[in-house]
PDB file of N, CA and C in Angstrom:
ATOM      1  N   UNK S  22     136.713 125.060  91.582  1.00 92.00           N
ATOM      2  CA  UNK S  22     135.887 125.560  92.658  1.00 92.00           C
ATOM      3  C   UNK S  22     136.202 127.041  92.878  1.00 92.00           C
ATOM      4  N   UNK S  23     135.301 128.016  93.187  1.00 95.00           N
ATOM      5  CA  UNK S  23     135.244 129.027  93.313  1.00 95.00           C
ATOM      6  C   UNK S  23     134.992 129.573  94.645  1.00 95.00           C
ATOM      7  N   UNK S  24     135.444 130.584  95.074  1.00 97.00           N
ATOM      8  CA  UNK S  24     135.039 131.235  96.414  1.00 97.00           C
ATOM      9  C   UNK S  24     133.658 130.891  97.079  1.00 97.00           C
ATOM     10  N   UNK S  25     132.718 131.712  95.689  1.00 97.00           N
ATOM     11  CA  UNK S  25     131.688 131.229  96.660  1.00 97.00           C
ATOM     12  C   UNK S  25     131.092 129.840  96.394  1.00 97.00           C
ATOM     13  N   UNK S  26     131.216 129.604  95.354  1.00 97.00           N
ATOM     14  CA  UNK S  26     130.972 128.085  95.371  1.00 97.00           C
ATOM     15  C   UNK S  26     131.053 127.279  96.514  1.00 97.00           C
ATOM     16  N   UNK S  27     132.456 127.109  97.274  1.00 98.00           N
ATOM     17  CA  UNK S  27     132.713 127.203  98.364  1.00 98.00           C
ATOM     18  C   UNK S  27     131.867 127.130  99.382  1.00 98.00           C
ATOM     19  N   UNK S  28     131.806 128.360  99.361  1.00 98.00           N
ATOM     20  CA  UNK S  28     130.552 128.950 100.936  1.00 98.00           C
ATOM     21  C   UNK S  28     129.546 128.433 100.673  1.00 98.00           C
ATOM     22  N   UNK S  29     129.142 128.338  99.510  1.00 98.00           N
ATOM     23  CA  UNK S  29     127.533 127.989  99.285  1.00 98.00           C
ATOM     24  C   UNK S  29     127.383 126.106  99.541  1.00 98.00           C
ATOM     25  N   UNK S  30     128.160 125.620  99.413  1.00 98.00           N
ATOM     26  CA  UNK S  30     128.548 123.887  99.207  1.00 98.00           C
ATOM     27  C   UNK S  30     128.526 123.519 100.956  1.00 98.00           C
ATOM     28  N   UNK S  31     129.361 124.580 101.918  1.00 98.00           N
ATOM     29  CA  UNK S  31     129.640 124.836 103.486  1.00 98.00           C
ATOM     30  C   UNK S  31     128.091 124.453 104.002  1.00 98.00           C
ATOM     31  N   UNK S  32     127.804 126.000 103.369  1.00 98.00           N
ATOM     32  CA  UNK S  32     126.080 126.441 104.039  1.00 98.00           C
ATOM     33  C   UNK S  32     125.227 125.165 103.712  1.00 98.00           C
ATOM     34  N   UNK S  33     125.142 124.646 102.763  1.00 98.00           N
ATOM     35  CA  UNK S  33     124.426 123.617 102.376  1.00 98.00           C
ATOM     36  C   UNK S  33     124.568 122.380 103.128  1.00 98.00           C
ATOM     37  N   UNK S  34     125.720 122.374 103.276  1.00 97.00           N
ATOM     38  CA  UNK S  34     126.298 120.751 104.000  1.00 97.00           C
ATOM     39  C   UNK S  34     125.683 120.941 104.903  1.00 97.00           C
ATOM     40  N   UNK S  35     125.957 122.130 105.843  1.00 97.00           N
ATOM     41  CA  UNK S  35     125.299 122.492 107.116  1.00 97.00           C
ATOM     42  C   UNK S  35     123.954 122.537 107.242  1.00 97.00           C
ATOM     43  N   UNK S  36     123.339 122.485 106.231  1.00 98.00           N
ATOM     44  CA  UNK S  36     122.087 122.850 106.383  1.00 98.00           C
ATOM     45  C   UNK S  36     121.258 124.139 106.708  1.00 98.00           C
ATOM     46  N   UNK S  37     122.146 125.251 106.161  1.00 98.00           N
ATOM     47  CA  UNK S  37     121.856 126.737 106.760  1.00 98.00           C
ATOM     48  C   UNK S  37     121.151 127.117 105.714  1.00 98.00           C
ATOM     49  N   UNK S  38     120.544 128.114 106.049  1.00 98.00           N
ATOM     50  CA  UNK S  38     120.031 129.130 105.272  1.00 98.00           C
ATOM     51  C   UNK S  38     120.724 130.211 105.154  1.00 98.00           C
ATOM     52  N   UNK S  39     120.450 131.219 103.761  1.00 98.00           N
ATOM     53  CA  UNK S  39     121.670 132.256 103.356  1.00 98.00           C
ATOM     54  C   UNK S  39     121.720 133.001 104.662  1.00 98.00           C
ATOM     55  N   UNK S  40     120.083 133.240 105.382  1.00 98.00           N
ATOM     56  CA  UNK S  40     120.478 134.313 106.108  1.00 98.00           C
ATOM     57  C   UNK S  40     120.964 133.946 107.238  1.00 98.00           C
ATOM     58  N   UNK S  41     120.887 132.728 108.124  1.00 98.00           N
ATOM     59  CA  UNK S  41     121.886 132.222 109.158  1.00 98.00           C
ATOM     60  C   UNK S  41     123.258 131.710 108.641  1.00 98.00           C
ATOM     61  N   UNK S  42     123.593 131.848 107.716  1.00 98.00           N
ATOM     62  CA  UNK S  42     125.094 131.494 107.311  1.00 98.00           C
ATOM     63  C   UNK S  42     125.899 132.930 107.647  1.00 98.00           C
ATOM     64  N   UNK S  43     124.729 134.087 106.671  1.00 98.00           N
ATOM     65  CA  UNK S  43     125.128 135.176 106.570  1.00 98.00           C
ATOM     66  C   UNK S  43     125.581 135.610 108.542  1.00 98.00           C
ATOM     67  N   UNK S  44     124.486 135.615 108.897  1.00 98.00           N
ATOM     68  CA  UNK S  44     124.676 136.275 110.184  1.00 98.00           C
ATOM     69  C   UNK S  44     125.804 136.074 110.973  1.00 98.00           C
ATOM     70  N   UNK S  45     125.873 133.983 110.585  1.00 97.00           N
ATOM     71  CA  UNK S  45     127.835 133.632 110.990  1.00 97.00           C
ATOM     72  C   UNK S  45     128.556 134.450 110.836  1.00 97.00           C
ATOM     73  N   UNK S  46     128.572 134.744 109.329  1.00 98.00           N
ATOM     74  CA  UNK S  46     129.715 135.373 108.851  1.00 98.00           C
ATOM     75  C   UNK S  46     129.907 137.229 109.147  1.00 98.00           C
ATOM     76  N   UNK S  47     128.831 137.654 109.659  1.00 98.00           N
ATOM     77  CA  UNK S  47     129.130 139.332 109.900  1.00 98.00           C
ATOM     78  C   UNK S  47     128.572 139.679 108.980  1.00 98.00           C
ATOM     79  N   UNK S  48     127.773 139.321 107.582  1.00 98.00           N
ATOM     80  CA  UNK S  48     127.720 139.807 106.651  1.00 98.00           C
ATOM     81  C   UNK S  48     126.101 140.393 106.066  1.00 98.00           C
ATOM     82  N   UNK S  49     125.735 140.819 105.471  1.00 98.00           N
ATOM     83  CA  UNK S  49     123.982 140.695 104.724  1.00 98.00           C
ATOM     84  C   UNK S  49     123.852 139.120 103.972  1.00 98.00           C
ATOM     85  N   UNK S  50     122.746 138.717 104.028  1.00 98.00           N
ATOM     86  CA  UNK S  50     122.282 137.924 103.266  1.00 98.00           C
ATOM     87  C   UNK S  50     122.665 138.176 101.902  1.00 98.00           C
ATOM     88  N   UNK S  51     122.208 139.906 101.013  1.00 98.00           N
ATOM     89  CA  UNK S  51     122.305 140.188  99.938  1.00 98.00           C
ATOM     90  C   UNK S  51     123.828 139.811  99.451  1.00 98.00           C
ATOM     91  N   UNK S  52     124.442 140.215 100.556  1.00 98.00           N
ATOM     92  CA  UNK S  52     126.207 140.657 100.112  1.00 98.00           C
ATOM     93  C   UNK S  52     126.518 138.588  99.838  1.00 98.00           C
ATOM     94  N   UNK S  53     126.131 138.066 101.216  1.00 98.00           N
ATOM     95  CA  UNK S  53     126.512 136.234 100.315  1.00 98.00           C
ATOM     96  C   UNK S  53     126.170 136.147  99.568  1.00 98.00           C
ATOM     97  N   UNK S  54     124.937 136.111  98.913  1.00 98.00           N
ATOM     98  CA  UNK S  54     123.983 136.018  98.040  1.00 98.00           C
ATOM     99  C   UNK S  54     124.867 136.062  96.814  1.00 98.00           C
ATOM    100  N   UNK S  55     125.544 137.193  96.746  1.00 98.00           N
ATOM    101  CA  UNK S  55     126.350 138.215  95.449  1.00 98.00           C
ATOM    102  C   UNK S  55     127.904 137.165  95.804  1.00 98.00           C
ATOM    103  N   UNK S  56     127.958 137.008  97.006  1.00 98.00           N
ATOM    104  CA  UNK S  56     129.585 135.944  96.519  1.00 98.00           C
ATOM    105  C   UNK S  56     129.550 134.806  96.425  1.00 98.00           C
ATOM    106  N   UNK S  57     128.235 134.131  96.559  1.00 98.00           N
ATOM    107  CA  UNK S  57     128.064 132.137  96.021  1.00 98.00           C
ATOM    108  C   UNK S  57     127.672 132.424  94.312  1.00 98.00           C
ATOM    109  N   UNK S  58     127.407 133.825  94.256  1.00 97.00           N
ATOM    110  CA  UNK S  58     126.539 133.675  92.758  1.00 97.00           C
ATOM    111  C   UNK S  58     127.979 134.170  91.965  1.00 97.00           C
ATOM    112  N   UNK S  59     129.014 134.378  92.567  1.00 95.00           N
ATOM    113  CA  UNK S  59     130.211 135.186  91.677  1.00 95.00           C
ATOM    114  C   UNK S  59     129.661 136.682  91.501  1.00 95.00           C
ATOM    115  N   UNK S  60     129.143 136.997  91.993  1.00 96.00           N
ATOM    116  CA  UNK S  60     128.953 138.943  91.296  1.00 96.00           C
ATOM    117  C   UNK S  60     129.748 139.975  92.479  1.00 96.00           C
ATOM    118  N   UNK S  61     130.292 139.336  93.596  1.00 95.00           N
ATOM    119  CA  UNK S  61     131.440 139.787  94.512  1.00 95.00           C
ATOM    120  C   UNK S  61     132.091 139.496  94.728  1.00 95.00           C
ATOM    121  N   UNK S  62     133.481 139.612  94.923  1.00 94.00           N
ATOM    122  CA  UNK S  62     134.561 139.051  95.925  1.00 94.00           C
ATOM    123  C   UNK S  62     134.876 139.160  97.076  1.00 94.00           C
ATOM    124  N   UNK S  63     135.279 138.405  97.713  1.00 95.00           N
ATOM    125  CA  UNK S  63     135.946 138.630  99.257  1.00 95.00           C
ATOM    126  C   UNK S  63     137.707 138.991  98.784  1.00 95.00           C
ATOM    127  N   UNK S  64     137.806 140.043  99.877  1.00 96.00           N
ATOM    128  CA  UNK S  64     139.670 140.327 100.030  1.00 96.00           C
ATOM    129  C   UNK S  64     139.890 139.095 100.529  1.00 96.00           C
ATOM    130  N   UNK S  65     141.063 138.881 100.695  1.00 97.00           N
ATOM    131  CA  UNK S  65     141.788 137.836 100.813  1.00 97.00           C
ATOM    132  C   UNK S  65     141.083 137.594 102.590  1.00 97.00           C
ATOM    133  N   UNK S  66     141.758 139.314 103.101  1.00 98.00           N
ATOM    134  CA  UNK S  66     141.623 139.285 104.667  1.00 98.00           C
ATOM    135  C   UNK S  66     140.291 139.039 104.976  1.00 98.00           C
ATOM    136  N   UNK S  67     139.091 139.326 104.483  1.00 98.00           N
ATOM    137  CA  UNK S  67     137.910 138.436 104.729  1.00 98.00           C
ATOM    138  C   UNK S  67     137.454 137.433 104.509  1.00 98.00           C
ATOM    139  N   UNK S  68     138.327 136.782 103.268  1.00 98.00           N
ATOM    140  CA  UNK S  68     138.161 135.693 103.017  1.00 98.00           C
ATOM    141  C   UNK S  68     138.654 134.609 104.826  1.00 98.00           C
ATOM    142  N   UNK S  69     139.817 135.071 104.845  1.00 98.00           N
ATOM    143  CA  UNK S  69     140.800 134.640 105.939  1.00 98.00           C
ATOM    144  C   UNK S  69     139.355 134.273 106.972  1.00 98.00           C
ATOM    145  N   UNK S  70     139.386 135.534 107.383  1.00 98.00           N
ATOM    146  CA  UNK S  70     138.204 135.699 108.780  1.00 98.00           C
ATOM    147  C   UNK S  70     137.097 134.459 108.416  1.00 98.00           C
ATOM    148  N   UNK S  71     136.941 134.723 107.212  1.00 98.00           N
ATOM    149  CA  UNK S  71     135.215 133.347 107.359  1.00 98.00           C
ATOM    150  C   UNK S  71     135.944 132.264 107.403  1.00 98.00           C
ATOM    151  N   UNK S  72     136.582 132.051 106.656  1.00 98.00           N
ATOM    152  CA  UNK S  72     138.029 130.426 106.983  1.00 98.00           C
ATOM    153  C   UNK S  72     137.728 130.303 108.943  1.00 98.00           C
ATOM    154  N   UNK S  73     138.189 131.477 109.694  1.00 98.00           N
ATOM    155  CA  UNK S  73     138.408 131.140 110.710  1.00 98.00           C
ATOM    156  C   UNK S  73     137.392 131.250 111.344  1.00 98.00           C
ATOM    157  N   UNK S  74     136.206 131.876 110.838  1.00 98.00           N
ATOM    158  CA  UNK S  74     134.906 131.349 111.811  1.00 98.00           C
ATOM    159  C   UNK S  74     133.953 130.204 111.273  1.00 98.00           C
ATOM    160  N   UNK S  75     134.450 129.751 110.839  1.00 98.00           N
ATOM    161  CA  UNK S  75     133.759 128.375 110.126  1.00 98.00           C
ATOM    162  C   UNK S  75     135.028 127.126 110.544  1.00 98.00           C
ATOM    163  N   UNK S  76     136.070 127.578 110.650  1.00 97.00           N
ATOM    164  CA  UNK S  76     136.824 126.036 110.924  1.00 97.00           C
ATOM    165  C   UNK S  76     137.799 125.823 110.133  1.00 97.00           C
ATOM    166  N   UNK S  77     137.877 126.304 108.909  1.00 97.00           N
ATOM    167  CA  UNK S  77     138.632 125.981 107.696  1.00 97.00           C
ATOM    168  C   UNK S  77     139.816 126.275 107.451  1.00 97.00           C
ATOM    169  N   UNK S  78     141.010 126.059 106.719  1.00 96.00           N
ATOM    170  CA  UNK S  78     142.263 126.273 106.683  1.00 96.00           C
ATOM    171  C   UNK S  78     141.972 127.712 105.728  1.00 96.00           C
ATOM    172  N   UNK S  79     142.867 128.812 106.554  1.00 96.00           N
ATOM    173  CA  UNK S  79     142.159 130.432 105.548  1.00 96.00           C
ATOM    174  C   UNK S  79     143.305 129.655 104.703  1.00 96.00           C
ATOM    175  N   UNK S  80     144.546 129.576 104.007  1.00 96.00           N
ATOM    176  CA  UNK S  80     145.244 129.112 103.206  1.00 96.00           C
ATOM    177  C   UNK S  80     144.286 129.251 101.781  1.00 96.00           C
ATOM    178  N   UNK S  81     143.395 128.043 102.482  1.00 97.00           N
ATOM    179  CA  UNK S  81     142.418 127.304 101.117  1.00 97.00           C
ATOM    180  C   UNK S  81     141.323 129.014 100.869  1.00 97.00           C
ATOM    181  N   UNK S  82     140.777 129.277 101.526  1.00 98.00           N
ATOM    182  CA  UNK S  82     140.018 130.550 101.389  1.00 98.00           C
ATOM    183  C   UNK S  82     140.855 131.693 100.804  1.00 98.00           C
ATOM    184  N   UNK S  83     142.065 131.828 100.849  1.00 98.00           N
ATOM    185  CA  UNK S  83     142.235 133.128 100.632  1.00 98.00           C
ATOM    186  C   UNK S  83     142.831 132.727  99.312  1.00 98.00           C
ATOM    187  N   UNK S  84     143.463 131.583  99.172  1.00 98.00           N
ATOM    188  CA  UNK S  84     144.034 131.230  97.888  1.00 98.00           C
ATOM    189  C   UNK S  84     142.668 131.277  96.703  1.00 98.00           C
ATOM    190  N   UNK S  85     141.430 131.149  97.090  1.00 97.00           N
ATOM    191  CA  UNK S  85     140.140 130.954  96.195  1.00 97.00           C
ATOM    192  C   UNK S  85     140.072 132.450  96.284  1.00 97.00           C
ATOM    193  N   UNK S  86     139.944 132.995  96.747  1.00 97.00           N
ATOM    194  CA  UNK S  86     139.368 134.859  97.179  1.00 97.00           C
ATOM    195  C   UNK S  86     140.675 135.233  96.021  1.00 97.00           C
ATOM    196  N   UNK S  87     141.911 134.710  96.219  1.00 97.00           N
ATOM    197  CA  UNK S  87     143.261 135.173  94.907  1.00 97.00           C
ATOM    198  C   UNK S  87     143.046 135.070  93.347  1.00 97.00           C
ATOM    199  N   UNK S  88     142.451 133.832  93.472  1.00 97.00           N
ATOM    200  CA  UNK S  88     142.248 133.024  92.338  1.00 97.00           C
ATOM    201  C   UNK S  88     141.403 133.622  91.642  1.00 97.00           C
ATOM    202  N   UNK S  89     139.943 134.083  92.358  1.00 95.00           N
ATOM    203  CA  UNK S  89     138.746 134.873  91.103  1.00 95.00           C
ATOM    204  C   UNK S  89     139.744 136.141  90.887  1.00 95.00           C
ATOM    205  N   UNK S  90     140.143 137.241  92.215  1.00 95.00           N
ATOM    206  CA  UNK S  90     140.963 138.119  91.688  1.00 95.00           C
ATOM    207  C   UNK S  90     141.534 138.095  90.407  1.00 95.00           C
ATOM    208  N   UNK S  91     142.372 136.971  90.216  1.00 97.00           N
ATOM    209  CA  UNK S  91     143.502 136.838  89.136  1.00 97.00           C
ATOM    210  C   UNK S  91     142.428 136.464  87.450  1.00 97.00           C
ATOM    211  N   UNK S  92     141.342 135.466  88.107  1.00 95.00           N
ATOM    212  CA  UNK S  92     140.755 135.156  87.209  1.00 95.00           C
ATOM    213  C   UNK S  92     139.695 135.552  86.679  1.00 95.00           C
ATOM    214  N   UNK S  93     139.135 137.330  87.117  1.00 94.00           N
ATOM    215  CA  UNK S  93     138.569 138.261  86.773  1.00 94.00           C
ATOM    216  C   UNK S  93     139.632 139.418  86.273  1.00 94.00           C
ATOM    217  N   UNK S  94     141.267 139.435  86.032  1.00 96.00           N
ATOM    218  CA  UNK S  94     141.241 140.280  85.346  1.00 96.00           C
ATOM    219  C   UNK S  94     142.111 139.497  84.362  1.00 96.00           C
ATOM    220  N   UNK S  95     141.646 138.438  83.856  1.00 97.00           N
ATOM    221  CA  UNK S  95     141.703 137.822  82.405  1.00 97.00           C
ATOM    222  C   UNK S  95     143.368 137.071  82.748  1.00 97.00           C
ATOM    223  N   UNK S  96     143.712 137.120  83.954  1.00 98.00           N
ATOM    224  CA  UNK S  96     145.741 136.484  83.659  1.00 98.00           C
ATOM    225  C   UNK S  96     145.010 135.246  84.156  1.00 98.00           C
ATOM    226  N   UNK S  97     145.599 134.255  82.725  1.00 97.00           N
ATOM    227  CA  UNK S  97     145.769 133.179  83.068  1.00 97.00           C
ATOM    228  C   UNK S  97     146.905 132.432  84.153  1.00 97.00           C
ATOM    229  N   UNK S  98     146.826 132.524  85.418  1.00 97.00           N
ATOM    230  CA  UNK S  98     148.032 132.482  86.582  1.00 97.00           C
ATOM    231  C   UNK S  98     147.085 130.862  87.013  1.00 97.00           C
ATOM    232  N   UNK S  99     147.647 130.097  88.064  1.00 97.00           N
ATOM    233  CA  UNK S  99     146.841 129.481  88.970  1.00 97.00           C
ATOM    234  C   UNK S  99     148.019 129.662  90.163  1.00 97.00           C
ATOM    235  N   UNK S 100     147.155 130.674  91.326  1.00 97.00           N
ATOM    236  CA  UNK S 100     147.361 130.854  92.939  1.00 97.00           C
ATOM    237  C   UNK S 100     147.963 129.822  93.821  1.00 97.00           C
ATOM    238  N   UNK S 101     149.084 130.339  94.166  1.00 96.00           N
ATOM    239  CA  UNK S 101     149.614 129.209  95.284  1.00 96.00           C
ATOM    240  C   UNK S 101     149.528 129.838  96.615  1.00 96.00           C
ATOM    241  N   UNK S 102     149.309 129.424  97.782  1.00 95.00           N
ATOM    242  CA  UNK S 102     149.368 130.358  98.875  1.00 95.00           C
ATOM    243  C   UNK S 102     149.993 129.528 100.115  1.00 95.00           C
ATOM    244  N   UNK S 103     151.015 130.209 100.214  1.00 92.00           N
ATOM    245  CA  UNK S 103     151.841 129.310 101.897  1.00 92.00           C
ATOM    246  C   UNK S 103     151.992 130.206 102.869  1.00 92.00           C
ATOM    247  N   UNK S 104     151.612 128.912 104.270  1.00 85.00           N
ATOM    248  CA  UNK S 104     151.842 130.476 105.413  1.00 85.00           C
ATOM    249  C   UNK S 104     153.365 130.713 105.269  1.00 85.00           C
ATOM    250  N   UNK S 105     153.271 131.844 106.215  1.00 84.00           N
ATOM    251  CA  UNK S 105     154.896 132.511 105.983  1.00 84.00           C
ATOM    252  C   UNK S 105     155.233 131.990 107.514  1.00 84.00           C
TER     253      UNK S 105
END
C-alpha cells in the first residue's frame, strides 16, 4: 500500500469526492489528485497532519509518506516508524 493509495481507499470508503476530501485536507484537488496517482509525495509532517485530521494513527501515514521516499530513490529499505 502506498501513500496515496491510502487516501484514495479513505476518500472512497467515505464516499467523498477528490474535491471535498481535498478541501478536508487544506489541499487542491489537483495536488490529491497527483498523490493517490503517485506523481507526489507528502513530507512526513504533512503526511502526519492528514493522519490527524482524518482520525488515523500519523505513525501509519508518515511511515507510508517514508516508504515512497525510500522507494523512489531505488534503496531497497522497508520503514519502521515508532513514537519517541
Amino acid at each position: 500500500m502506498t501513500f496515496g493509495s491510502c487516501l484514495s481507499s479513505i476518500r472512497l470508503c467515505e464516499e467523498e469526492s477528490q474535491t471535498s476530501f481535498a478541501e478536508k485536507l487544506g489541499i487542491s484537488k489537483s495536488h490529491l489528485c497527483d498523490i493517490e496517482a503517485g506523481r507526489k509525495a507528502a513530507s512526513p509532517a504533512r503526511a502526519a497532519r492528514f493522519a490527524e485530521l482524518l482520525g488515523y494513527p500519523e505513525d501509519f501515514f508518515v511511515r507510508l509518506a517514508l516508504q515512497m521516499m525510500v522507494d523512489e530513490a531505488g534503496l531497497r529499505f522497508n520503514v519502521k516508524v515508532e513514537a519517541a
